[in-house]
PDB file of C-alpha atoms and ligand atoms in Angstrom:
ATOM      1  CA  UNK A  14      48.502   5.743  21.937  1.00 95.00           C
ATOM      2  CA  UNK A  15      49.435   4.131  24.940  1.00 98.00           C
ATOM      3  CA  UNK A  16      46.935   2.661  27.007  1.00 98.00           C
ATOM      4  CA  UNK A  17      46.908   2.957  30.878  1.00 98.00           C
ATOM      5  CA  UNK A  18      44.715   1.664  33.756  1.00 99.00           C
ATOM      6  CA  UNK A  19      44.407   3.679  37.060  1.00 99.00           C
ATOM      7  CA  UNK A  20      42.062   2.148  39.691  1.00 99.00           C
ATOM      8  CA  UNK A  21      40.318   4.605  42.026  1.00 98.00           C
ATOM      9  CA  UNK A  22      40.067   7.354  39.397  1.00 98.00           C
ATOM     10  CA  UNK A  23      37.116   8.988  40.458  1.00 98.00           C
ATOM     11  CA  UNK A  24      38.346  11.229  43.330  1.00 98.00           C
ATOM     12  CA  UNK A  25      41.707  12.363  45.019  1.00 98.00           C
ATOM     13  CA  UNK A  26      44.865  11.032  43.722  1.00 98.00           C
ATOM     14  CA  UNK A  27      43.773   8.619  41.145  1.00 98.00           C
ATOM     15  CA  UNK A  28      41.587  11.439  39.618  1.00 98.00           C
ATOM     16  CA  UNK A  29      44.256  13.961  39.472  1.00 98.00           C
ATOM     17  CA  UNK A  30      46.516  10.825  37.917  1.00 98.00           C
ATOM     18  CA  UNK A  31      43.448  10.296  34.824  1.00 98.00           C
ATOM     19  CA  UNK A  32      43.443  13.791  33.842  1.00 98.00           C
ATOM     20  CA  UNK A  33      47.147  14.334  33.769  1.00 98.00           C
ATOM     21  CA  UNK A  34      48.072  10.997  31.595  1.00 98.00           C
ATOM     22  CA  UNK A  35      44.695  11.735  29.434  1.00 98.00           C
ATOM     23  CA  UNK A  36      46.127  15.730  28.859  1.00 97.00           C
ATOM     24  CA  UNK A  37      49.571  13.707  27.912  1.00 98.00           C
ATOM     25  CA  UNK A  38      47.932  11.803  24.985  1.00 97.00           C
ATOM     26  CA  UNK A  39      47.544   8.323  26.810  1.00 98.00           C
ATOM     27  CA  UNK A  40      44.246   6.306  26.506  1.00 98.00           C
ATOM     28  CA  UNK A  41      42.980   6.225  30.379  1.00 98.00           C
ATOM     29  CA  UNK A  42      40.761   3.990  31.995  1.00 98.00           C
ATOM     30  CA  UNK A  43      39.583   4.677  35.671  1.00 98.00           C
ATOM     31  CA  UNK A  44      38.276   1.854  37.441  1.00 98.00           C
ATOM     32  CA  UNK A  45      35.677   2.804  40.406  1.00 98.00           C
ATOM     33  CA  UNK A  46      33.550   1.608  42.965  1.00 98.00           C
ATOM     34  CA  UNK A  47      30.617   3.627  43.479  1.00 98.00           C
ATOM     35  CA  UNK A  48      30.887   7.510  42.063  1.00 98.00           C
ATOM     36  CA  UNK A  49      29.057   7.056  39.430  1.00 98.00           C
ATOM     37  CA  UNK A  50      28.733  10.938  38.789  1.00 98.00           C
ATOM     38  CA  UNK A  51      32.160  11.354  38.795  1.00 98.00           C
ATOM     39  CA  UNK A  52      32.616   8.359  36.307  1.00 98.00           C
ATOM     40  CA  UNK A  53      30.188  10.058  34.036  1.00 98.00           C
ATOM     41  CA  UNK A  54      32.241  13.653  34.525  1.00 97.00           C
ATOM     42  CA  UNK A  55      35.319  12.261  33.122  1.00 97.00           C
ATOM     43  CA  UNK A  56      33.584  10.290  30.182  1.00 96.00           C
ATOM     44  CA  UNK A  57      31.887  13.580  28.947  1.00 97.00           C
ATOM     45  CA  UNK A  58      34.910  16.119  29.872  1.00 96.00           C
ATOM     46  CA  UNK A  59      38.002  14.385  29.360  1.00 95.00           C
ATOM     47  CA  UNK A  60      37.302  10.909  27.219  1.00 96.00           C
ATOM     48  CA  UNK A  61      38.097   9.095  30.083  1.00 98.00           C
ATOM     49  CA  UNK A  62      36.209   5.469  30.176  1.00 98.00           C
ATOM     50  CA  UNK A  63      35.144   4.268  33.753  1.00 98.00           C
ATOM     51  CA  UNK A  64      34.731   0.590  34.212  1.00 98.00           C
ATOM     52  CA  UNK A  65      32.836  -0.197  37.823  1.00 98.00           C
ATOM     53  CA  UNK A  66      33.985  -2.373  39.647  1.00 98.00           C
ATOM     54  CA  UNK A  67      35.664  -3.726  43.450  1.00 98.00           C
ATOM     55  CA  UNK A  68      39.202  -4.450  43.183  1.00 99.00           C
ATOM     56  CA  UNK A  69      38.716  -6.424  46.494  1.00 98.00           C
ATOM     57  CA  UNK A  70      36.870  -9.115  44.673  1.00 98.00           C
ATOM     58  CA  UNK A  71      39.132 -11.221  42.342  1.00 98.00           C
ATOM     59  CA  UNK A  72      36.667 -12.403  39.975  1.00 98.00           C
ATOM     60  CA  UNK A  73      35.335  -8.803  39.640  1.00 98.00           C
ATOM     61  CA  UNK A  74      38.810  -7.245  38.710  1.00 99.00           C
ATOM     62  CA  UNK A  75      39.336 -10.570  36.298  1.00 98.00           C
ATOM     63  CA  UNK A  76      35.704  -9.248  34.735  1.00 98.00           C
ATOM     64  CA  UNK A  77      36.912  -5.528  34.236  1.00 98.00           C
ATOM     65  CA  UNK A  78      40.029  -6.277  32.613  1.00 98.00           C
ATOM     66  CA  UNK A  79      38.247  -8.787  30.280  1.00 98.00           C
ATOM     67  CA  UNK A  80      36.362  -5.596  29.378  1.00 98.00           C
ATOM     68  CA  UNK A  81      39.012  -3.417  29.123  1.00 98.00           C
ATOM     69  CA  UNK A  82      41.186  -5.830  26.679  1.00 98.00           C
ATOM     70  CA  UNK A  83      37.676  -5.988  24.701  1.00 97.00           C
ATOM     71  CA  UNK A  84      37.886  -2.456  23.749  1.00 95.00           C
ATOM     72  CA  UNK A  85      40.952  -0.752  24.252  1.00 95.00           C
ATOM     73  CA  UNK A  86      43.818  -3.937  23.947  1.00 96.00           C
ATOM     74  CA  UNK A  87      46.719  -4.692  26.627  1.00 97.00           C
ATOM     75  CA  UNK A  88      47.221  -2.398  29.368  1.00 98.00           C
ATOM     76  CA  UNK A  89      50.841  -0.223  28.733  1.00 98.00           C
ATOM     77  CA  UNK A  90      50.733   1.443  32.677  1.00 98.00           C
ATOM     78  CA  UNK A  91      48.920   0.231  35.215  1.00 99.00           C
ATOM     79  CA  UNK A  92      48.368   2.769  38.162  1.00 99.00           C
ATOM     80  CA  UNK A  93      47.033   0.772  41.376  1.00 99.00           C
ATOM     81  CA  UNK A  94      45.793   3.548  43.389  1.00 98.00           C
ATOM     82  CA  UNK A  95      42.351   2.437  44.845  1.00 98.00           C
ATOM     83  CA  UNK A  96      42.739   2.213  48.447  1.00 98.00           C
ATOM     84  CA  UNK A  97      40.598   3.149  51.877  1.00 98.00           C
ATOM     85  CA  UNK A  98      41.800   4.267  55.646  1.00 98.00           C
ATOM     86  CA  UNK A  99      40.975   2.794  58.412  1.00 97.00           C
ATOM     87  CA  UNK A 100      42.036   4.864  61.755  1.00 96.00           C
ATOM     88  CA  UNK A 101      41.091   2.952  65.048  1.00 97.00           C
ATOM     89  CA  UNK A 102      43.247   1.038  67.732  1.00 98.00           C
ATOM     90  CA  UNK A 103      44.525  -2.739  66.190  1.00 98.00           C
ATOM     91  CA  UNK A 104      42.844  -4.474  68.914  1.00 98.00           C
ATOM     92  CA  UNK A 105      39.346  -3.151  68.124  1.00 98.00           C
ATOM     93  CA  UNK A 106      39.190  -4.198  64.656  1.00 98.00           C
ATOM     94  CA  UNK A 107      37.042  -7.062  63.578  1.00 98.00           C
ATOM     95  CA  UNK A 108      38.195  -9.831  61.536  1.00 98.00           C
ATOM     96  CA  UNK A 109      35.939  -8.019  58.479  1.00 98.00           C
ATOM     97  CA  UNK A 110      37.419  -4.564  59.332  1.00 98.00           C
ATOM     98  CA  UNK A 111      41.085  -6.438  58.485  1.00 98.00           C
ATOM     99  CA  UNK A 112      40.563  -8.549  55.493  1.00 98.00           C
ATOM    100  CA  UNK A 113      38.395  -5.331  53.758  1.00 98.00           C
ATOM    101  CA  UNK A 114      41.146  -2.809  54.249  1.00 98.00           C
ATOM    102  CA  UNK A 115      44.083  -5.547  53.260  1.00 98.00           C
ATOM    103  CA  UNK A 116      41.869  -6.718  50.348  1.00 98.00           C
ATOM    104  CA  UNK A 117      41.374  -3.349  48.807  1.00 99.00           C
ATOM    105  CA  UNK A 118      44.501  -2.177  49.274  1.00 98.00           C
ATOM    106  CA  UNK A 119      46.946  -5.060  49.001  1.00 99.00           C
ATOM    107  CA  UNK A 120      45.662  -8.224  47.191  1.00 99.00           C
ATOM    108  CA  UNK A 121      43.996  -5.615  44.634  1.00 99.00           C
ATOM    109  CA  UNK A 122      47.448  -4.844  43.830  1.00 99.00           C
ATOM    110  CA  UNK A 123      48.140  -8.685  42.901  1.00 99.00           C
ATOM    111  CA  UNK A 124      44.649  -9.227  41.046  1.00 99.00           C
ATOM    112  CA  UNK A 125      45.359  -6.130  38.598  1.00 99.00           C
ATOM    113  CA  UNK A 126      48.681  -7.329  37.817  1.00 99.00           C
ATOM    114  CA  UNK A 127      47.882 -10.582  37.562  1.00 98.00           C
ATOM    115  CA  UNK A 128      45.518  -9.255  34.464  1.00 98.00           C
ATOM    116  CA  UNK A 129      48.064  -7.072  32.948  1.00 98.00           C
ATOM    117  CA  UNK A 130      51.547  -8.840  32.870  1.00 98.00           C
ATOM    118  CA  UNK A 131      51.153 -11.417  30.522  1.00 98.00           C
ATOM    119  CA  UNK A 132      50.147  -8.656  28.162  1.00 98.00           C
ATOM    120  CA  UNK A 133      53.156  -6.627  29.590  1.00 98.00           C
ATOM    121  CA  UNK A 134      55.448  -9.483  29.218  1.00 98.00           C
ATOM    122  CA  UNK A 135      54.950 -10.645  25.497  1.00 98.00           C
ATOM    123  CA  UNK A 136      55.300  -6.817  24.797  1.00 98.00           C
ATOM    124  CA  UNK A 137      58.513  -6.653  26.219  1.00 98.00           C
ATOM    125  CA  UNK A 138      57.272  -3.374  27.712  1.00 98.00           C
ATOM    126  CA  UNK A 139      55.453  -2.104  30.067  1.00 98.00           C
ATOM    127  CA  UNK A 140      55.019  -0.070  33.703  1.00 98.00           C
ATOM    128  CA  UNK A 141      53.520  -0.811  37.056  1.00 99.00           C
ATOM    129  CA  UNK A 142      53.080   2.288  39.449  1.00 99.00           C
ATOM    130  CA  UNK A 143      51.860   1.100  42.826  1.00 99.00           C
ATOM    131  CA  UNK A 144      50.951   4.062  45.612  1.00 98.00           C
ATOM    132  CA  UNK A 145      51.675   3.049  48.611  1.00 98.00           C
ATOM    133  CA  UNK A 146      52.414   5.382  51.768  1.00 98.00           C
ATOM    134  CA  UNK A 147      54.628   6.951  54.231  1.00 96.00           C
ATOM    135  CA  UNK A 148      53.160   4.711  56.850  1.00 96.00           C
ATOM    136  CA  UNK A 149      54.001   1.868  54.917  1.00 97.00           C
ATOM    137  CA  UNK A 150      57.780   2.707  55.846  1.00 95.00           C
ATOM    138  CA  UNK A 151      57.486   4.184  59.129  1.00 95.00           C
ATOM    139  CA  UNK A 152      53.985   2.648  60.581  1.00 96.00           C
ATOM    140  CA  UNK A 153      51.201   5.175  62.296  1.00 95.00           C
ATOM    141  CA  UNK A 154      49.993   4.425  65.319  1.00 96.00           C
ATOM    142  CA  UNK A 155      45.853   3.705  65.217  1.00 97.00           C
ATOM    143  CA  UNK A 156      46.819   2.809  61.345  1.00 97.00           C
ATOM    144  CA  UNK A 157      48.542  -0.549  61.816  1.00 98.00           C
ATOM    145  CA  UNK A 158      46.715  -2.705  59.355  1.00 98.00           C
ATOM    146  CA  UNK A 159      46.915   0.218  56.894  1.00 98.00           C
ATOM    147  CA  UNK A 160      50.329   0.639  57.456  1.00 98.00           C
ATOM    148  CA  UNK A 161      51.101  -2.901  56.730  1.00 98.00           C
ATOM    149  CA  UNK A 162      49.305  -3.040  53.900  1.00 98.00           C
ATOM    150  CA  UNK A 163      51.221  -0.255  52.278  1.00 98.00           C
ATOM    151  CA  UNK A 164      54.348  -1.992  53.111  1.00 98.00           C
ATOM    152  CA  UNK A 165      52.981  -5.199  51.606  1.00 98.00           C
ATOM    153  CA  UNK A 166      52.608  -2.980  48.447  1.00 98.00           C
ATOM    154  CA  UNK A 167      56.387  -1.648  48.979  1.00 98.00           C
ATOM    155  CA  UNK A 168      57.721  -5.273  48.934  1.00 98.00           C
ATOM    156  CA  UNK A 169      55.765  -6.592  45.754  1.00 98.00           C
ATOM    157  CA  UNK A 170      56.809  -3.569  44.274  1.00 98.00           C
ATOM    158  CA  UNK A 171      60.883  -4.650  44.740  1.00 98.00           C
ATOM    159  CA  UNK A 172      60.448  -7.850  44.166  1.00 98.00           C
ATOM    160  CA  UNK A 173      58.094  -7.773  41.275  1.00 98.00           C
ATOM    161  CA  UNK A 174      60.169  -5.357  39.569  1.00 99.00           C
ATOM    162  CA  UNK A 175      63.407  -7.869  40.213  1.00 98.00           C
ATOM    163  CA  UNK A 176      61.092 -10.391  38.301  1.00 98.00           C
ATOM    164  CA  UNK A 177      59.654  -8.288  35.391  1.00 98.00           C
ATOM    165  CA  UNK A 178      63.157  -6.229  34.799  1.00 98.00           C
ATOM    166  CA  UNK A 179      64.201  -8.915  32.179  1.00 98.00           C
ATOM    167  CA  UNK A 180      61.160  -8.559  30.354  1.00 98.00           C
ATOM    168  CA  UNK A 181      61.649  -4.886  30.373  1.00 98.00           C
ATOM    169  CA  UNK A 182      58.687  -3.578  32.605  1.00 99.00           C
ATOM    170  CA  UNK A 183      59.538  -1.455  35.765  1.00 99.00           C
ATOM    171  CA  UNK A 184      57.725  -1.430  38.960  1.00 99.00           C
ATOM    172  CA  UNK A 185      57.458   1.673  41.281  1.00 99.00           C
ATOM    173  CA  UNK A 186      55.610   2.766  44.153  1.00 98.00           C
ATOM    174  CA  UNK A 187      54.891   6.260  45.093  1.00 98.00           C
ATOM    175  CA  UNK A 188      54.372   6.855  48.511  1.00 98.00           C
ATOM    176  CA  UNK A 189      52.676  10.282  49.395  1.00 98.00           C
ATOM    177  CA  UNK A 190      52.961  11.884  52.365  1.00 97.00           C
ATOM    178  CA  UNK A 191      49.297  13.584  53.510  1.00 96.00           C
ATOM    179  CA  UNK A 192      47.725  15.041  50.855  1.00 98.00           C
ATOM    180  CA  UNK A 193      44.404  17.008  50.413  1.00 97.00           C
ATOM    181  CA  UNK A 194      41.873  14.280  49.862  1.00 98.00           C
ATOM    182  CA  UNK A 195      38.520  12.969  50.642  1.00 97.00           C
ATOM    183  CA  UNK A 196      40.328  10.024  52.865  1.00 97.00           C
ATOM    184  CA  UNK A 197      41.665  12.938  54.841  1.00 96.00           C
ATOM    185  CA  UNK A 198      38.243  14.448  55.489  1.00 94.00           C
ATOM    186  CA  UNK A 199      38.025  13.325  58.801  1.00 93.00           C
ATOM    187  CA  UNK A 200      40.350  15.289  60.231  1.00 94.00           C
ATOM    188  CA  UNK A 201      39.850  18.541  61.712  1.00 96.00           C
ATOM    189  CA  UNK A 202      40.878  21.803  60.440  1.00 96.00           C
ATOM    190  CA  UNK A 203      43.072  22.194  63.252  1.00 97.00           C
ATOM    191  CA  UNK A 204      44.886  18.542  62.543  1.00 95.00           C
ATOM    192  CA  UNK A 205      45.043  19.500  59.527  1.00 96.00           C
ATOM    193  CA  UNK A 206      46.967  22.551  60.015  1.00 97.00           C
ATOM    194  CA  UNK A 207      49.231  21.228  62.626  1.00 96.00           C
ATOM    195  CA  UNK A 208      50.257  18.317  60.066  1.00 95.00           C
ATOM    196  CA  UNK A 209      50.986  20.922  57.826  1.00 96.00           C
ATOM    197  CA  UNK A 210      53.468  22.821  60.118  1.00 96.00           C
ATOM    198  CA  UNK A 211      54.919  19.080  60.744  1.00 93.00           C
ATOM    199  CA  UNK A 212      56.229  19.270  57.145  1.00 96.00           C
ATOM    200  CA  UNK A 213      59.331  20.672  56.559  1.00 96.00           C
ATOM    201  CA  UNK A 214      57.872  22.439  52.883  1.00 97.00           C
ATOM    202  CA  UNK A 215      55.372  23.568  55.335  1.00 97.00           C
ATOM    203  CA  UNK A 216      52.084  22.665  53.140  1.00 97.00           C
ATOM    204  CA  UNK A 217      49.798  19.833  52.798  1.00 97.00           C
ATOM    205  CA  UNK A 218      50.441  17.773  49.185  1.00 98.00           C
ATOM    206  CA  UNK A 219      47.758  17.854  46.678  1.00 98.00           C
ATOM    207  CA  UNK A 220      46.797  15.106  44.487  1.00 98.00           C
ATOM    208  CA  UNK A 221      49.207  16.567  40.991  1.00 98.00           C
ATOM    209  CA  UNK A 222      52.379  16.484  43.394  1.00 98.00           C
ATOM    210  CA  UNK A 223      51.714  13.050  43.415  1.00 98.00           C
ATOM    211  CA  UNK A 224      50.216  12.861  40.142  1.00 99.00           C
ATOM    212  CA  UNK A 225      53.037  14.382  38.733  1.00 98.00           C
ATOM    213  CA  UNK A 226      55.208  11.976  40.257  1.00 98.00           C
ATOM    214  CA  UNK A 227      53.395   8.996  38.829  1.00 99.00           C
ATOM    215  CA  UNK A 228      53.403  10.716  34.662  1.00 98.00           C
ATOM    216  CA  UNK A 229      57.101  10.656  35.365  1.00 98.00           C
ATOM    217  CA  UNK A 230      57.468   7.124  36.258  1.00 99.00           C
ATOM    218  CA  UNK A 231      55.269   6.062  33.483  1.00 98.00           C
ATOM    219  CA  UNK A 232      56.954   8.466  30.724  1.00 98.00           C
ATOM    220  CA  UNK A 233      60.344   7.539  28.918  1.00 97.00           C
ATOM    221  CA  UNK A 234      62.525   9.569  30.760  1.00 98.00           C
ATOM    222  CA  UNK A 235      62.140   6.898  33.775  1.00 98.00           C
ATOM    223  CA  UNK A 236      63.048   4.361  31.556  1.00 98.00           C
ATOM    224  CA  UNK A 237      66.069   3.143  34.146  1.00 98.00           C
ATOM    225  CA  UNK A 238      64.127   3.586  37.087  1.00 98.00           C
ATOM    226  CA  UNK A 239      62.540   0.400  38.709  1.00 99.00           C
ATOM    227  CA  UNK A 240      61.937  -1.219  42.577  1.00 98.00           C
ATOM    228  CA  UNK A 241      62.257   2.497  43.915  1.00 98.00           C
ATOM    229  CA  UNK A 242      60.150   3.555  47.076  1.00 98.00           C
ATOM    230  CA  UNK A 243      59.613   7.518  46.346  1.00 98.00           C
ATOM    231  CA  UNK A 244      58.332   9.848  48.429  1.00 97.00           C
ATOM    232  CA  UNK A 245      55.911  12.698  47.845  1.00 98.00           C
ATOM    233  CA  UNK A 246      55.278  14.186  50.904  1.00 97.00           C
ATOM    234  CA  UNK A 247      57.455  17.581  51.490  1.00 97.00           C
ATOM    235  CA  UNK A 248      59.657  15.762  53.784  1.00 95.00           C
ATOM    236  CA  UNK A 249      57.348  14.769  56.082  1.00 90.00           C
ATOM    237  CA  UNK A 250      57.377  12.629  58.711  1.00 78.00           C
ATOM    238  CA  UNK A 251      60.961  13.969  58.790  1.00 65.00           C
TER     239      UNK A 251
HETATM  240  P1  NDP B 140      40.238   8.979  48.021  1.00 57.09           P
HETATM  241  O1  NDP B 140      39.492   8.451  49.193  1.00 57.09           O
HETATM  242  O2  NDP B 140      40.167  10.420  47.696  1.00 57.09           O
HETATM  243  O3  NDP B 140      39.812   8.153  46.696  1.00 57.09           O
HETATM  244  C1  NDP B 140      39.839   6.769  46.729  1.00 57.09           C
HETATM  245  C2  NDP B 140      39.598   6.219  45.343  1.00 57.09           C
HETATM  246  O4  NDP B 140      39.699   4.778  45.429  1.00 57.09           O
HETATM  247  C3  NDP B 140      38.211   6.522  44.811  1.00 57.09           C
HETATM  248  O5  NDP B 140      38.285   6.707  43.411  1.00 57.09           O
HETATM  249  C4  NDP B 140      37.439   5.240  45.131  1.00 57.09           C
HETATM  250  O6  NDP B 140      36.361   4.979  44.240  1.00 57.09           O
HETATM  251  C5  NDP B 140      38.507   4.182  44.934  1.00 57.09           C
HETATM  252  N1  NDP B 140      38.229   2.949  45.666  1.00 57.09           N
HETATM  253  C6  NDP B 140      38.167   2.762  47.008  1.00 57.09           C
HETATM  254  N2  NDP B 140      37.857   1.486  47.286  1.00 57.09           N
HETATM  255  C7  NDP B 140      37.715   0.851  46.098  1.00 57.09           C
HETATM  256  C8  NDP B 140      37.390  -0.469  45.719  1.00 57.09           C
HETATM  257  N3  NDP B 140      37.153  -1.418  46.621  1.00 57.09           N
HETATM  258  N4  NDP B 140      37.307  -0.763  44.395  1.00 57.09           N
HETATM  259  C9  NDP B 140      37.554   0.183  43.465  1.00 57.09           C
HETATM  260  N5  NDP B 140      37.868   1.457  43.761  1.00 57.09           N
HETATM  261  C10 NDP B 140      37.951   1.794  45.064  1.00 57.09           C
HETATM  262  O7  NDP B 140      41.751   8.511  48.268  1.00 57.09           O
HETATM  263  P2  NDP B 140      43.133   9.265  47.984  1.00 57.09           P
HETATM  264  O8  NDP B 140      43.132   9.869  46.656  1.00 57.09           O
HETATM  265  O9  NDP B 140      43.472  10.070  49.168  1.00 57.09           O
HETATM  266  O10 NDP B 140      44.122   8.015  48.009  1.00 57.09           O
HETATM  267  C11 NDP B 140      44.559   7.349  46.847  1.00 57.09           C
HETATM  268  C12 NDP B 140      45.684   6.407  47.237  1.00 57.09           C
HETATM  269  O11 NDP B 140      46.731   7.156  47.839  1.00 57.09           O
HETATM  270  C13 NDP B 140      45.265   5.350  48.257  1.00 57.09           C
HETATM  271  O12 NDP B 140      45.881   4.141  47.953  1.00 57.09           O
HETATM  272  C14 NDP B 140      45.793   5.917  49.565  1.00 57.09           C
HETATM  273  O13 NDP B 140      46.035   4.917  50.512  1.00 57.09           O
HETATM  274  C15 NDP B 140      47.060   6.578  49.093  1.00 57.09           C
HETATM  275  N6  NDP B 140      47.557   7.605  50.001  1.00 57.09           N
HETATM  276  C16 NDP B 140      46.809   8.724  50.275  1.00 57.09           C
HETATM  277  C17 NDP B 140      47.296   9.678  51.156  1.00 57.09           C
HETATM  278  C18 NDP B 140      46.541  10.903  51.496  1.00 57.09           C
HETATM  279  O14 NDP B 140      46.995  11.658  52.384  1.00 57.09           O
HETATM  280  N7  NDP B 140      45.410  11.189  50.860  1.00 57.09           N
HETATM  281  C19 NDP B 140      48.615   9.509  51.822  1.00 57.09           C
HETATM  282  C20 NDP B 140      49.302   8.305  51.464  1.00 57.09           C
HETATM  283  C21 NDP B 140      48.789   7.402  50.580  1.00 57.09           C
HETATM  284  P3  NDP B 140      34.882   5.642  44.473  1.00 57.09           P
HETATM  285  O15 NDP B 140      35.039   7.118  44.147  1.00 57.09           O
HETATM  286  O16 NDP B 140      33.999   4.950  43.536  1.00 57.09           O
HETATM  287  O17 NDP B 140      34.568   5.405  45.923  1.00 57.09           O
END
């Protein structure tokens, strides 16, 4: 059974990403930061083990994986998924605002693979699935330090996957478009609806289009695919 590590598995995305691979025979850990309850949920209903802990704090993420090699072995697919939002203009932002937002969502991305590609490497095997975002290609206005984060996650994903190819592990990053999640809770119905009619399939994503996307990637069948940007979003921003 193959083991595989999704951060933020508790809600949105990352959840819908734990139940698919654990309904497709893989061994899943989520890792969290504060749903408890929701950690719990997937322990009792789906087998899922939930390790706590901040993957903006390097020695914390070194911690969890030290855990995770304890009692399941090497990580086989690493999903990093955990990230937050931050929607405000650039020059408003405080210095802590910045380094949170480009801690959980970048440098996260480094300390989890930093854990898993040793492991990875003397396997000879192995896959890294990054999600990053539209915005990370295209940039949002009032998102700009999100938006560069994401495409800081789009260039480690190229360039790590030129440097783990030989050792036969691919690197890919997903990049939804806007999907129906908590992080989009914010927004009115009436946003909402008009990003909606913005996208040429005409509907919002859910979290299994993208979670469907990301079994893929991980499965056998994308055994040639690595470095690729791909987009789940119905087309938009087209
Ligand atoms: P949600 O807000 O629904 O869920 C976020 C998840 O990340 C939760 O499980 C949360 O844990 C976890 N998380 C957040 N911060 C940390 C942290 N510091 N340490 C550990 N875990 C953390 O987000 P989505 O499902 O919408 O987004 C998932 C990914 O997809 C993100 O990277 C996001 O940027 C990206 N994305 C989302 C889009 C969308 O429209 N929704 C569009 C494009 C990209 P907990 O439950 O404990 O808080």
């Amino acid at each position: 059974m193959k083991n595989a590590v999704i951060t933020g598995g508790t809600r949105g995305i990352g959840l819908a990403c734990a139940r698919k691979f654990a309904e497709n025979g893989y061994n899943v850990t989520v890792i969290y930061k504060s749903s408890d309850d929701a950690a719990n949920r997937l322990k009792s209903e789906y087998g899922i083990s939930a390790v706590k802990c901040d993957v903006s704090d390097p020695n914390k993420v070194k911690e969890a994986f030290r855990h995770i090699r304890e009692y399941s072995g090497s990580t086989d697919i690493l999903v990093n998924n955990a990230g937050i939002s931050y929607f405000g203009l650039l020059s408003d932002m405080t210095d802590a605002e910045w380094k949170n937002l480009i801690d959980t969502n970048l440098s996260s991305c480094f300390y989890t693979c930093r854990e898993v590609i040793p492991g990875m490497v003397s396997a000879k095997s192995g896959r890294i699935i990054n999600i990053g975002s539209v915005w990370g290609k295209l940039g949002a206005s009032c998102e700009a330090a999100y938006s560069a984060a994401k495409a800081g996650i789009s260039g480690l994903t190229m360039a790590l996957s030129k440097e783990l190819g030989p050792s036969g592990i691919t690197v890919n990053c997903v990049l939804p478009g806007v999907i129906e999640t908590d992080m989009n809770s914010n927004l009115s119905e009436d946003a909402l609806k008009e990003l909606a009619e913005n996208t040429p399939l005409m509907r919002l994503g859910t979290p299994d289009d993208v979670a469907e996307t990301v079994l893929f990637l991980a499965s056998e069948k994308a055994s040639f695919i690595t470095g690729e940007l791909i987009g789940v979003g119905g087309g938009f921003p087209f």
